[in-house]
Amino acid sequence: MDCDLSPRQIVERLDQYIVGQGQAKRAVAIAIRNRWRRQQLASDMRQEVSPKNILMIGPTGVGKTEIARRLAKLTGAPFVKVEATKYTEVGYYGRDVESIVRDLTENSIQLVKERERDTVVPEAQKRVDERLLDLLAPPPITITTSGDDEYNPEEQYQRTREKMKAMLVSGELDQRAVEITTQHKANPVVMGGMGMEGMDMDLQGMFDKIMPSTSKRREMTVKQARQVLLEEECENLLDDDKVHSMGISLAENLGIVFLDEIDKVTAAEGKSADVSRAGVQRDLLPIVEGTSVKTRYGYVKTDHILFVAAGAFHSSQPSDLMPELQGRFPIRVELESLTAKDFERILVEPDNSLTKQYQALLETEGITIQFKEDAVKALANYAFTVNQTTQNIGARRLHTILERLLEELSFEASEMSSCTVEINEGFVNSRLEEVAADEDLSRYIL
């Protein structure tokens, strides 16, 4: 799952989904490439090279989260996004903050499990076929026959089974009803609302061993049973210890944690919460610096996890963070506010642009929509204007505006005949002009 893409290639991949913000893309691309470089070092030097964590500064909706999320998907790295404000409540700070690493570990193990599952699918499919054949053509009751009797029940059964197997493989029996028995692991009731991750690891292992499996009989079609049994057989074939060990290693070496709204835990954000906010920073510090966190799968070291923090810093600045925490984010990048031109590009350029999404959605109803250039420009101007006059929520404003624009068409599409609808500037103005002009109304609708 390691990524050997060059920084330039990483930026090019990110450009397919995110408009602009070149400085931030370059910073994360270098950070990811440094991970690959670290893996090439000798083991003693490798342990000394720590990741250069990144602090992204910029208003909401300009691409901070999307850059980190796309980066994790591109590299196959386990990823978790958390909001720093989640940990401002008075309570068990240490346990709460450490849950970030536990969540990352869960994601990592799931990634490994999906990868390892592909290696056991062929064997699992063979086992599923045998189980289904046992249900469709059960073994005959042993019959004692005289020596001169030419009828052999065992041979007849094998011929029948081979015939049924050919029909099973070809899909002829997909709609045949069968009754299967599935196994389920009972979940322990944990006292006091404490999650399994909060238990001692030895106690967790004891629960895993003593909790009984329950069986359940279900009737379904062969096609449905094949999928259910395949998942069960894959689970049986997977080596849990191997998966857990690989998952921990993946989280430790390639994990990415995105800490959003880091500016909300600075003292400058509000005097009434100074103690709470400072407490959150103190609890975050050891995790970012490098520590070992207890999980249900074992201890996970955070020394080489990449932390990407982000915040708008409207009423505070990075220097308001604890000096020790500031030092753990040596790379600082400032993301720019989006212009009307940026909105135009966002609407049409990315592979997953909103206009392409709506075109695909309505195409399922036989409705072809065409966004003209003047319509895209008008939509971009409305998004930019509303952001300036109300709350600036960046590119997220486009979601609201597109929904408002196509609300009537989306409602009636299923009852319309197949046709082509042209979205031009007039179409856009007729549906958005009045709402956008009324500042009070646009606060609630757009």
Short mmCIF file of C-alpha atoms in Angstrom, two decimals:
data_model
loop_
_atom_site.label_atom_id
_atom_site.label_comp_id
_atom_site.label_asym_id
_atom_site.label_seq_id
_atom_site.Cartn_x
_atom_site.Cartn_y
_atom_site.Cartn_z
CA MET A 1 0.00 0.00 0.00
CA ASP A 2 3.02 2.27 0.06
CA CYS A 3 3.06 5.00 -2.57
CA ASP A 4 6.05 5.53 -4.85
CA LEU A 5 4.55 8.41 -6.81
CA SER A 6 6.74 11.47 -7.24
CA PRO A 7 5.57 14.76 -5.68
CA ARG A 8 4.69 16.07 -9.12
CA GLN A 9 2.57 12.99 -9.87
CA ILE A 10 0.79 13.33 -6.52
CA VAL A 11 -0.06 16.98 -7.26
CA GLU A 12 -1.33 15.99 -10.71
CA ARG A 13 -3.62 13.37 -9.16
CA LEU A 14 -4.93 15.87 -6.62
CA ASP A 15 -5.55 18.37 -9.43
CA GLN A 16 -8.12 15.94 -10.86
CA TYR A 17 -10.37 16.58 -7.85
CA ILE A 18 -9.30 19.86 -6.24
CA VAL A 19 -9.01 23.25 -7.89
CA GLY A 20 -6.09 25.51 -6.98
CA GLN A 21 -4.31 25.50 -3.60
CA GLY A 22 -0.99 24.60 -5.22
CA GLN A 23 1.09 25.41 -2.15
CA ALA A 24 -0.87 23.03 0.08
CA LYS A 25 -0.75 20.28 -2.54
CA ARG A 26 3.01 20.61 -2.87
CA ALA A 27 3.45 20.43 0.91
CA VAL A 28 1.44 17.23 1.32
CA ALA A 29 3.04 15.70 -1.79
CA ILE A 30 6.51 16.21 -0.32
CA ALA A 31 5.38 14.79 3.02
CA ILE A 32 4.10 11.63 1.34
CA ARG A 33 7.22 11.24 -0.79
CA ASN A 34 9.34 11.57 2.36
CA ARG A 35 7.50 8.57 3.74
CA TRP A 36 8.59 6.53 0.74
CA ARG A 37 12.15 7.84 1.15
CA ARG A 38 12.13 6.86 4.81
CA GLN A 39 11.19 3.28 3.92
CA GLN A 40 14.35 3.04 1.77
CA LEU A 41 16.65 3.89 4.69
CA ALA A 42 18.53 1.49 6.92
CA SER A 43 16.47 0.46 9.96
CA ASP A 44 18.51 2.44 12.49
CA MET A 45 18.24 5.66 10.47
CA ARG A 46 14.61 4.98 9.60
CA GLN A 47 13.61 5.17 13.25
CA GLU A 48 15.22 8.59 13.59
CA VAL A 49 13.33 10.22 10.70
CA SER A 50 10.01 11.63 11.90
CA PRO A 51 7.26 13.01 9.66
CA LYS A 52 7.02 16.75 9.15
CA ASN A 53 3.47 17.50 10.26
CA ILE A 54 1.49 20.13 8.38
CA LEU A 55 -0.68 23.02 9.56
CA MET A 56 -3.16 24.28 6.96
CA ILE A 57 -4.52 27.77 7.48
CA GLY A 58 -7.54 28.93 5.55
CA PRO A 59 -11.32 29.53 5.64
CA THR A 60 -13.86 26.74 5.49
CA GLY A 61 -14.71 25.12 2.20
CA VAL A 62 -11.46 25.84 0.34
CA GLY A 63 -10.23 22.23 0.18
CA LYS A 64 -8.29 21.50 3.39
CA THR A 65 -10.14 18.32 4.30
CA GLU A 66 -10.50 17.19 0.70
CA ILE A 67 -6.75 17.43 0.10
CA ALA A 68 -6.02 15.17 3.08
CA ARG A 69 -8.84 12.73 2.27
CA ARG A 70 -7.86 12.41 -1.39
CA LEU A 71 -4.23 12.01 -0.41
CA ALA A 72 -5.07 9.06 1.85
CA LYS A 73 -7.19 7.44 -0.85
CA LEU A 74 -4.47 7.97 -3.45
CA THR A 75 -1.78 6.35 -1.32
CA GLY A 76 -3.93 3.62 0.22
CA ALA A 77 -3.12 4.95 3.67
CA PRO A 78 -5.41 4.59 6.71
CA PHE A 79 -7.06 7.93 7.38
CA VAL A 80 -9.15 9.45 10.13
CA LYS A 81 -10.63 12.95 10.36
CA VAL A 82 -11.51 14.40 13.74
CA GLU A 83 -12.60 17.80 14.96
CA ALA A 84 -10.51 19.25 17.75
CA THR A 85 -13.65 20.80 19.23
CA LYS A 86 -14.93 17.29 19.96
CA TYR A 87 -12.43 17.12 22.79
CA THR A 88 -13.19 20.44 24.48
CA GLU A 89 -15.80 19.04 26.86
CA VAL A 90 -14.72 18.45 30.43
CA GLY A 91 -14.21 14.72 30.89
CA TYR A 92 -11.78 11.90 30.22
CA TYR A 93 -9.49 13.85 27.93
CA GLY A 94 -6.77 11.22 27.71
CA ARG A 95 -9.14 8.46 26.74
CA ASP A 96 -11.00 10.67 24.27
CA VAL A 97 -7.88 11.94 22.53
CA GLU A 98 -6.34 8.48 22.37
CA SER A 99 -9.50 7.26 20.62
CA ILE A 100 -8.15 9.09 17.55
CA VAL A 101 -5.39 6.49 17.32
CA ARG A 102 -7.82 3.66 18.02
CA ASP A 103 -10.07 4.80 15.19
CA LEU A 104 -7.07 5.03 12.87
CA THR A 105 -6.05 1.51 13.85
CA GLU A 106 -9.54 0.17 13.13
CA ASN A 107 -9.45 1.79 9.69
CA SER A 108 -6.00 0.36 9.05
CA ILE A 109 -7.00 -3.17 10.00
CA GLN A 110 -10.05 -2.90 7.75
CA LEU A 111 -7.81 -1.89 4.83
CA VAL A 112 -5.53 -4.87 5.47
CA LYS A 113 -8.50 -7.20 5.83
CA GLU A 114 -9.90 -6.09 2.46
CA ARG A 115 -6.52 -6.63 0.82
CA GLU A 116 -5.97 -10.04 2.44
CA ARG A 117 -9.53 -11.06 1.63
CA ASP A 118 -8.70 -10.96 -2.07
CA THR A 119 -6.04 -13.62 -1.53
CA VAL A 120 -8.45 -16.10 0.11
CA VAL A 121 -11.47 -15.56 -2.14
CA PRO A 122 -10.64 -18.43 -4.56
CA GLU A 123 -10.40 -20.98 -1.72
CA ALA A 124 -13.47 -19.48 -0.03
CA GLN A 125 -15.49 -19.83 -3.24
CA LYS A 126 -14.58 -23.53 -3.44
CA ARG A 127 -15.78 -24.04 0.12
CA VAL A 128 -19.00 -22.15 -0.60
CA ASP A 129 -19.70 -24.34 -3.64
CA GLU A 130 -19.25 -27.46 -1.52
CA ARG A 131 -21.58 -26.14 1.19
CA LEU A 132 -24.23 -25.20 -1.34
CA LEU A 133 -23.96 -28.60 -3.02
CA ASP A 134 -24.45 -30.28 0.35
CA LEU A 135 -27.70 -28.34 0.67
CA LEU A 136 -28.89 -28.90 -2.91
CA ALA A 137 -27.80 -32.54 -3.20
CA PRO A 138 -27.41 -33.96 0.33
CA PRO A 139 -25.48 -37.25 0.69
CA PRO A 140 -27.72 -40.33 0.45
CA ILE A 141 -28.59 -42.55 3.36
CA THR A 142 -26.33 -45.62 3.32
CA ILE A 143 -28.14 -48.52 1.65
CA THR A 144 -26.95 -52.11 1.91
CA THR A 145 -27.38 -53.98 -1.39
CA SER A 146 -26.73 -57.54 -2.49
CA GLY A 147 -23.52 -58.29 -4.37
CA ASP A 148 -25.30 -58.93 -7.69
CA ASP A 149 -27.18 -55.65 -7.56
CA GLU A 150 -25.76 -53.34 -10.24
CA TYR A 151 -27.29 -50.21 -8.67
CA ASN A 152 -24.67 -48.28 -6.68
CA PRO A 153 -26.16 -45.36 -4.65
CA GLU A 154 -22.75 -43.76 -4.11
CA GLU A 155 -21.97 -43.62 -7.84
CA GLN A 156 -25.45 -42.32 -8.58
CA TYR A 157 -25.00 -39.61 -5.94
CA GLN A 158 -21.63 -38.51 -7.38
CA ARG A 159 -23.16 -38.22 -10.88
CA THR A 160 -26.04 -36.17 -9.49
CA ARG A 161 -23.64 -33.97 -7.54
CA GLU A 162 -21.48 -33.28 -10.60
CA LYS A 163 -24.57 -32.35 -12.59
CA MET A 164 -25.77 -30.04 -9.81
CA LYS A 165 -22.29 -28.47 -9.59
CA ALA A 166 -22.34 -27.62 -13.30
CA MET A 167 -25.78 -26.03 -12.88
CA LEU A 168 -24.58 -24.16 -9.79
CA VAL A 169 -21.53 -22.72 -11.56
CA SER A 170 -23.59 -21.68 -14.60
CA GLY A 171 -26.09 -19.81 -12.41
CA GLU A 172 -29.07 -22.01 -13.27
CA LEU A 173 -29.79 -22.58 -9.58
CA ASP A 174 -29.47 -18.95 -8.45
CA GLN A 175 -33.18 -18.62 -7.64
CA ARG A 176 -33.49 -21.99 -5.88
CA ALA A 177 -34.39 -21.61 -2.18
CA VAL A 178 -32.01 -23.02 0.43
CA GLU A 179 -31.81 -22.86 4.20
CA ILE A 180 -28.39 -21.99 5.61
CA THR A 181 -26.94 -21.74 9.10
CA THR A 182 -24.77 -18.71 9.85
CA GLN A 183 -22.51 -18.14 12.84
CA HIS A 184 -22.48 -14.88 14.80
CA LYS A 185 -20.12 -13.83 17.59
CA ALA A 186 -22.04 -12.46 20.55
CA ASN A 187 -21.09 -8.94 21.64
CA PRO A 188 -20.23 -8.54 25.31
CA VAL A 189 -22.22 -6.09 27.40
CA VAL A 190 -19.62 -3.66 28.67
CA MET A 191 -20.11 -2.16 32.07
CA GLY A 192 -20.58 1.53 32.62
CA GLY A 193 -20.73 2.33 28.92
CA MET A 194 -16.98 1.74 28.59
CA GLY A 195 -16.01 0.62 25.10
CA MET A 196 -13.83 -2.44 24.48
CA GLU A 197 -10.91 -0.16 23.68
CA GLY A 198 -11.05 1.18 27.22
CA MET A 199 -10.47 -2.26 28.72
CA ASP A 200 -7.22 -3.87 29.63
CA MET A 201 -5.98 -5.87 26.64
CA ASP A 202 -5.88 -9.13 28.63
CA LEU A 203 -9.51 -8.61 29.61
CA GLN A 204 -10.42 -7.96 25.99
CA GLY A 205 -8.76 -11.21 24.95
CA MET A 206 -10.66 -13.08 27.66
CA PHE A 207 -13.97 -11.71 26.38
CA ASP A 208 -13.10 -12.69 22.81
CA LYS A 209 -12.41 -16.27 23.90
CA ILE A 210 -15.32 -16.88 26.27
CA MET A 211 -18.12 -15.16 24.35
CA PRO A 212 -20.04 -17.96 22.58
CA SER A 213 -20.93 -17.97 18.90
CA THR A 214 -24.61 -18.17 18.07
CA SER A 215 -26.06 -19.88 15.02
CA LYS A 216 -29.05 -18.73 13.06
CA ARG A 217 -31.00 -20.53 10.34
CA ARG A 218 -32.10 -18.41 7.39
CA GLU A 219 -33.92 -19.20 4.17
CA MET A 220 -32.81 -17.39 1.02
CA THR A 221 -32.01 -17.92 -2.63
CA VAL A 222 -28.80 -19.62 -3.72
CA LYS A 223 -27.57 -16.29 -5.10
CA GLN A 224 -28.09 -14.58 -1.74
CA ALA A 225 -26.66 -17.52 0.20
CA ARG A 226 -23.52 -17.53 -1.92
CA GLN A 227 -22.65 -13.98 -0.82
CA VAL A 228 -23.42 -14.61 2.85
CA LEU A 229 -21.42 -17.85 2.92
CA LEU A 230 -18.54 -16.26 1.00
CA GLU A 231 -18.13 -13.58 3.66
CA GLU A 232 -18.25 -16.22 6.38
CA GLU A 233 -15.67 -18.44 4.69
CA CYS A 234 -13.36 -15.50 4.01
CA GLU A 235 -13.47 -14.60 7.70
CA ASN A 236 -12.64 -18.21 8.60
CA LEU A 237 -9.67 -18.29 6.23
CA LEU A 238 -8.17 -14.99 7.36
CA ASP A 239 -5.41 -15.16 9.95
CA ASP A 240 -6.58 -12.61 12.54
CA ASP A 241 -3.18 -12.33 14.24
CA LYS A 242 -1.49 -11.64 10.91
CA VAL A 243 -4.14 -9.09 9.91
CA HIS A 244 -3.89 -7.27 13.23
CA SER A 245 -0.08 -7.17 13.11
CA MET A 246 -0.08 -5.85 9.54
CA GLY A 247 -2.80 -3.33 10.41
CA ILE A 248 -0.85 -1.93 13.33
CA SER A 249 2.29 -1.64 11.18
CA LEU A 250 0.35 0.12 8.44
CA ALA A 251 -1.19 2.60 10.89
CA GLU A 252 2.18 3.32 12.51
CA ASN A 253 4.05 3.92 9.26
CA LEU A 254 1.47 5.27 6.81
CA GLY A 255 -1.43 6.52 8.95
CA ILE A 256 -2.78 10.04 8.38
CA VAL A 257 -4.71 11.95 11.06
CA PHE A 258 -6.54 15.11 10.03
CA LEU A 259 -7.16 17.42 13.01
CA ASP A 260 -9.78 19.91 11.90
CA GLU A 261 -10.69 23.16 13.68
CA ILE A 262 -7.41 23.19 15.60
CA ASP A 263 -7.84 26.94 15.99
CA LYS A 264 -10.89 26.35 18.18
CA VAL A 265 -8.74 25.00 21.00
CA THR A 266 -6.53 28.08 21.27
CA ALA A 267 -6.86 30.36 24.27
CA ALA A 268 -7.73 33.32 22.06
CA GLU A 269 -11.00 31.69 21.02
CA GLY A 270 -12.68 32.35 24.33
CA LYS A 271 -11.59 33.10 27.89
CA SER A 272 -14.35 31.00 29.47
CA ALA A 273 -12.90 27.85 27.96
CA ASP A 274 -9.20 28.56 28.42
CA VAL A 275 -8.62 25.71 30.88
CA SER A 276 -10.52 23.22 28.76
CA ARG A 277 -8.80 24.23 25.54
CA ALA A 278 -5.35 24.15 27.07
CA GLY A 279 -6.14 20.70 28.44
CA VAL A 280 -6.99 19.43 24.97
CA GLN A 281 -3.71 20.75 23.60
CA ARG A 282 -1.80 19.08 26.41
CA ASP A 283 -3.53 15.78 25.66
CA LEU A 284 -2.85 16.07 21.94
CA LEU A 285 0.82 16.87 22.45
CA PRO A 286 2.12 13.40 23.44
CA ILE A 287 0.24 11.76 20.57
CA VAL A 288 1.68 14.19 18.03
CA GLU A 289 5.14 13.99 19.63
CA GLY A 290 5.13 10.21 19.66
CA THR A 291 3.76 7.81 22.24
CA SER A 292 2.27 4.33 22.53
CA VAL A 293 -1.51 4.01 22.66
CA LYS A 294 -3.24 0.89 23.94
CA THR A 295 -5.78 -0.57 21.51
CA ARG A 296 -7.68 -3.85 21.52
CA TYR A 297 -5.13 -5.18 19.00
CA GLY A 298 -2.01 -4.17 20.91
CA TYR A 299 0.04 -1.03 21.43
CA VAL A 300 0.27 1.42 18.52
CA LYS A 301 3.18 3.86 18.29
CA THR A 302 2.35 7.31 16.95
CA ASP A 303 5.94 8.41 16.24
CA HIS A 304 5.61 8.16 12.45
CA ILE A 305 1.93 8.93 11.93
CA LEU A 306 1.45 12.03 9.77
CA PHE A 307 -0.69 14.69 11.45
CA VAL A 308 -2.32 17.35 9.31
CA ALA A 309 -4.00 20.10 11.34
CA ALA A 310 -6.28 22.75 9.88
CA GLY A 311 -8.10 25.85 10.99
CA ALA A 312 -9.46 29.15 9.78
CA PHE A 313 -7.68 31.16 12.52
CA HIS A 314 -10.09 34.10 12.11
CA SER A 315 -9.89 35.33 15.68
CA SER A 316 -6.65 33.61 16.64
CA GLN A 317 -3.32 32.70 15.11
CA PRO A 318 -1.02 29.67 15.16
CA SER A 319 1.18 31.35 17.76
CA ASP A 320 -1.76 31.07 20.20
CA LEU A 321 -1.22 27.32 20.31
CA MET A 322 1.07 25.89 22.99
CA PRO A 323 4.70 26.39 21.92
CA GLU A 324 5.36 22.66 22.21
CA LEU A 325 2.41 21.88 19.91
CA GLN A 326 3.39 24.60 17.45
CA GLY A 327 6.81 23.02 17.13
CA ARG A 328 5.26 19.74 16.09
CA PHE A 329 3.76 21.34 12.96
CA PRO A 330 6.83 22.76 11.20
CA ILE A 331 5.21 23.02 7.75
CA ARG A 332 2.66 25.83 7.48
CA VAL A 333 0.63 26.49 4.35
CA GLU A 334 -2.02 29.13 3.80
CA LEU A 335 -4.95 28.26 1.57
CA GLU A 336 -6.51 31.04 -0.44
CA SER A 337 -10.16 32.10 -0.38
CA LEU A 338 -12.08 31.06 -3.46
CA THR A 339 -12.82 33.59 -6.19
CA ALA A 340 -15.68 33.55 -8.69
CA LYS A 341 -13.24 32.16 -11.26
CA ASP A 342 -12.33 29.35 -8.86
CA PHE A 343 -16.02 28.48 -8.53
CA GLU A 344 -16.31 28.25 -12.32
CA ARG A 345 -13.45 25.78 -12.42
CA ILE A 346 -14.81 23.79 -9.49
CA LEU A 347 -18.13 23.38 -11.28
CA VAL A 348 -16.67 21.78 -14.40
CA GLU A 349 -13.01 20.73 -14.09
CA PRO A 350 -12.74 18.04 -11.37
CA ASP A 351 -13.53 14.45 -12.31
CA ASN A 352 -16.25 14.46 -9.66
CA SER A 353 -17.58 18.00 -10.30
CA LEU A 354 -21.12 18.81 -9.20
CA THR A 355 -22.33 19.43 -12.76
CA LYS A 356 -21.12 15.97 -13.78
CA GLN A 357 -22.78 14.43 -10.73
CA TYR A 358 -26.16 16.00 -11.49
CA GLN A 359 -25.88 15.07 -15.16
CA ALA A 360 -25.26 11.43 -14.19
CA LEU A 361 -28.09 11.40 -11.63
CA LEU A 362 -30.71 12.78 -14.01
CA GLU A 363 -29.46 10.62 -16.87
CA THR A 364 -30.85 7.66 -14.89
CA GLU A 365 -34.32 9.12 -15.54
CA GLY A 366 -33.62 9.67 -19.23
CA ILE A 367 -33.08 13.41 -18.76
CA THR A 368 -29.98 14.90 -20.37
CA ILE A 369 -28.95 18.25 -18.91
CA GLN A 370 -26.44 20.53 -20.58
CA PHE A 371 -24.72 23.30 -18.62
CA LYS A 372 -23.86 26.19 -20.93
CA GLU A 373 -20.81 28.33 -20.28
CA ASP A 374 -22.88 31.40 -19.33
CA ALA A 375 -24.82 29.28 -16.83
CA VAL A 376 -21.63 28.09 -15.15
CA LYS A 377 -20.39 31.69 -14.93
CA ALA A 378 -23.71 32.83 -13.44
CA LEU A 379 -23.72 30.02 -10.86
CA ALA A 380 -20.16 30.87 -9.86
CA ASN A 381 -21.05 34.54 -9.42
CA TYR A 382 -24.07 33.71 -7.27
CA ALA A 383 -21.96 31.42 -5.06
CA PHE A 384 -19.25 34.06 -4.68
CA THR A 385 -21.75 36.87 -3.96
CA VAL A 386 -23.73 34.92 -1.37
CA ASN A 387 -20.51 33.88 0.37
CA GLN A 388 -19.47 37.53 0.56
CA THR A 389 -22.81 38.82 1.84
CA THR A 390 -23.62 36.01 4.29
CA GLN A 391 -21.44 33.34 5.82
CA ASN A 392 -18.44 32.30 3.72
CA ILE A 393 -18.64 28.51 3.48
CA GLY A 394 -16.44 28.20 0.42
CA ALA A 395 -17.18 25.57 -2.23
CA ARG A 396 -19.92 24.03 -0.08
CA ARG A 397 -22.11 26.92 -1.21
CA LEU A 398 -22.26 25.33 -4.65
CA HIS A 399 -24.10 22.29 -3.26
CA THR A 400 -26.89 24.50 -1.92
CA ILE A 401 -27.13 26.56 -5.08
CA LEU A 402 -27.22 23.55 -7.41
CA GLU A 403 -29.93 21.91 -5.30
CA ARG A 404 -32.01 25.10 -5.46
CA LEU A 405 -31.41 25.43 -9.20
CA LEU A 406 -32.45 21.87 -10.08
CA GLU A 407 -35.05 21.27 -7.37
CA GLU A 408 -38.07 21.40 -9.71
CA LEU A 409 -36.40 19.32 -12.41
CA SER A 410 -35.27 16.69 -9.89
CA PHE A 411 -38.80 16.44 -8.50
CA GLU A 412 -40.49 16.00 -11.87
CA ALA A 413 -37.80 14.00 -13.74
CA SER A 414 -39.30 10.59 -12.99
CA GLU A 415 -42.60 11.65 -14.63
CA MET A 416 -41.06 13.30 -17.69
CA SER A 417 -40.35 11.77 -21.07
CA SER A 418 -36.73 11.42 -22.13
CA CYS A 419 -35.49 14.83 -23.20
CA THR A 420 -32.61 17.29 -23.14
CA VAL A 421 -32.72 20.29 -20.81
CA GLU A 422 -30.40 23.21 -21.50
CA ILE A 423 -29.21 25.13 -18.44
CA ASN A 424 -28.30 28.65 -19.56
CA GLU A 425 -27.92 31.99 -17.82
CA GLY A 426 -31.64 32.76 -18.16
CA PHE A 427 -32.54 29.44 -16.52
CA VAL A 428 -30.17 30.21 -13.64
CA ASN A 429 -31.38 33.78 -13.12
CA SER A 430 -35.04 32.78 -13.16
CA ARG A 431 -34.49 30.45 -10.20
CA LEU A 432 -31.83 32.23 -8.17
CA GLU A 433 -31.96 35.97 -8.86
CA GLU A 434 -34.82 36.83 -6.52
CA VAL A 435 -33.51 34.73 -3.64
CA ALA A 436 -29.93 35.95 -3.98
CA ALA A 437 -31.03 39.61 -4.14
CA ASP A 438 -32.84 39.35 -0.80
CA GLU A 439 -30.01 39.10 1.71
CA ASP A 440 -32.24 37.98 4.57
CA LEU A 441 -33.89 35.32 2.40
CA SER A 442 -30.58 34.04 1.02
CA ARG A 443 -29.34 33.46 4.57
CA TYR A 444 -32.00 30.78 4.98
CA ILE A 445 -32.25 29.36 1.43
CA LEU A 446 -28.80 29.74 -0.13
#
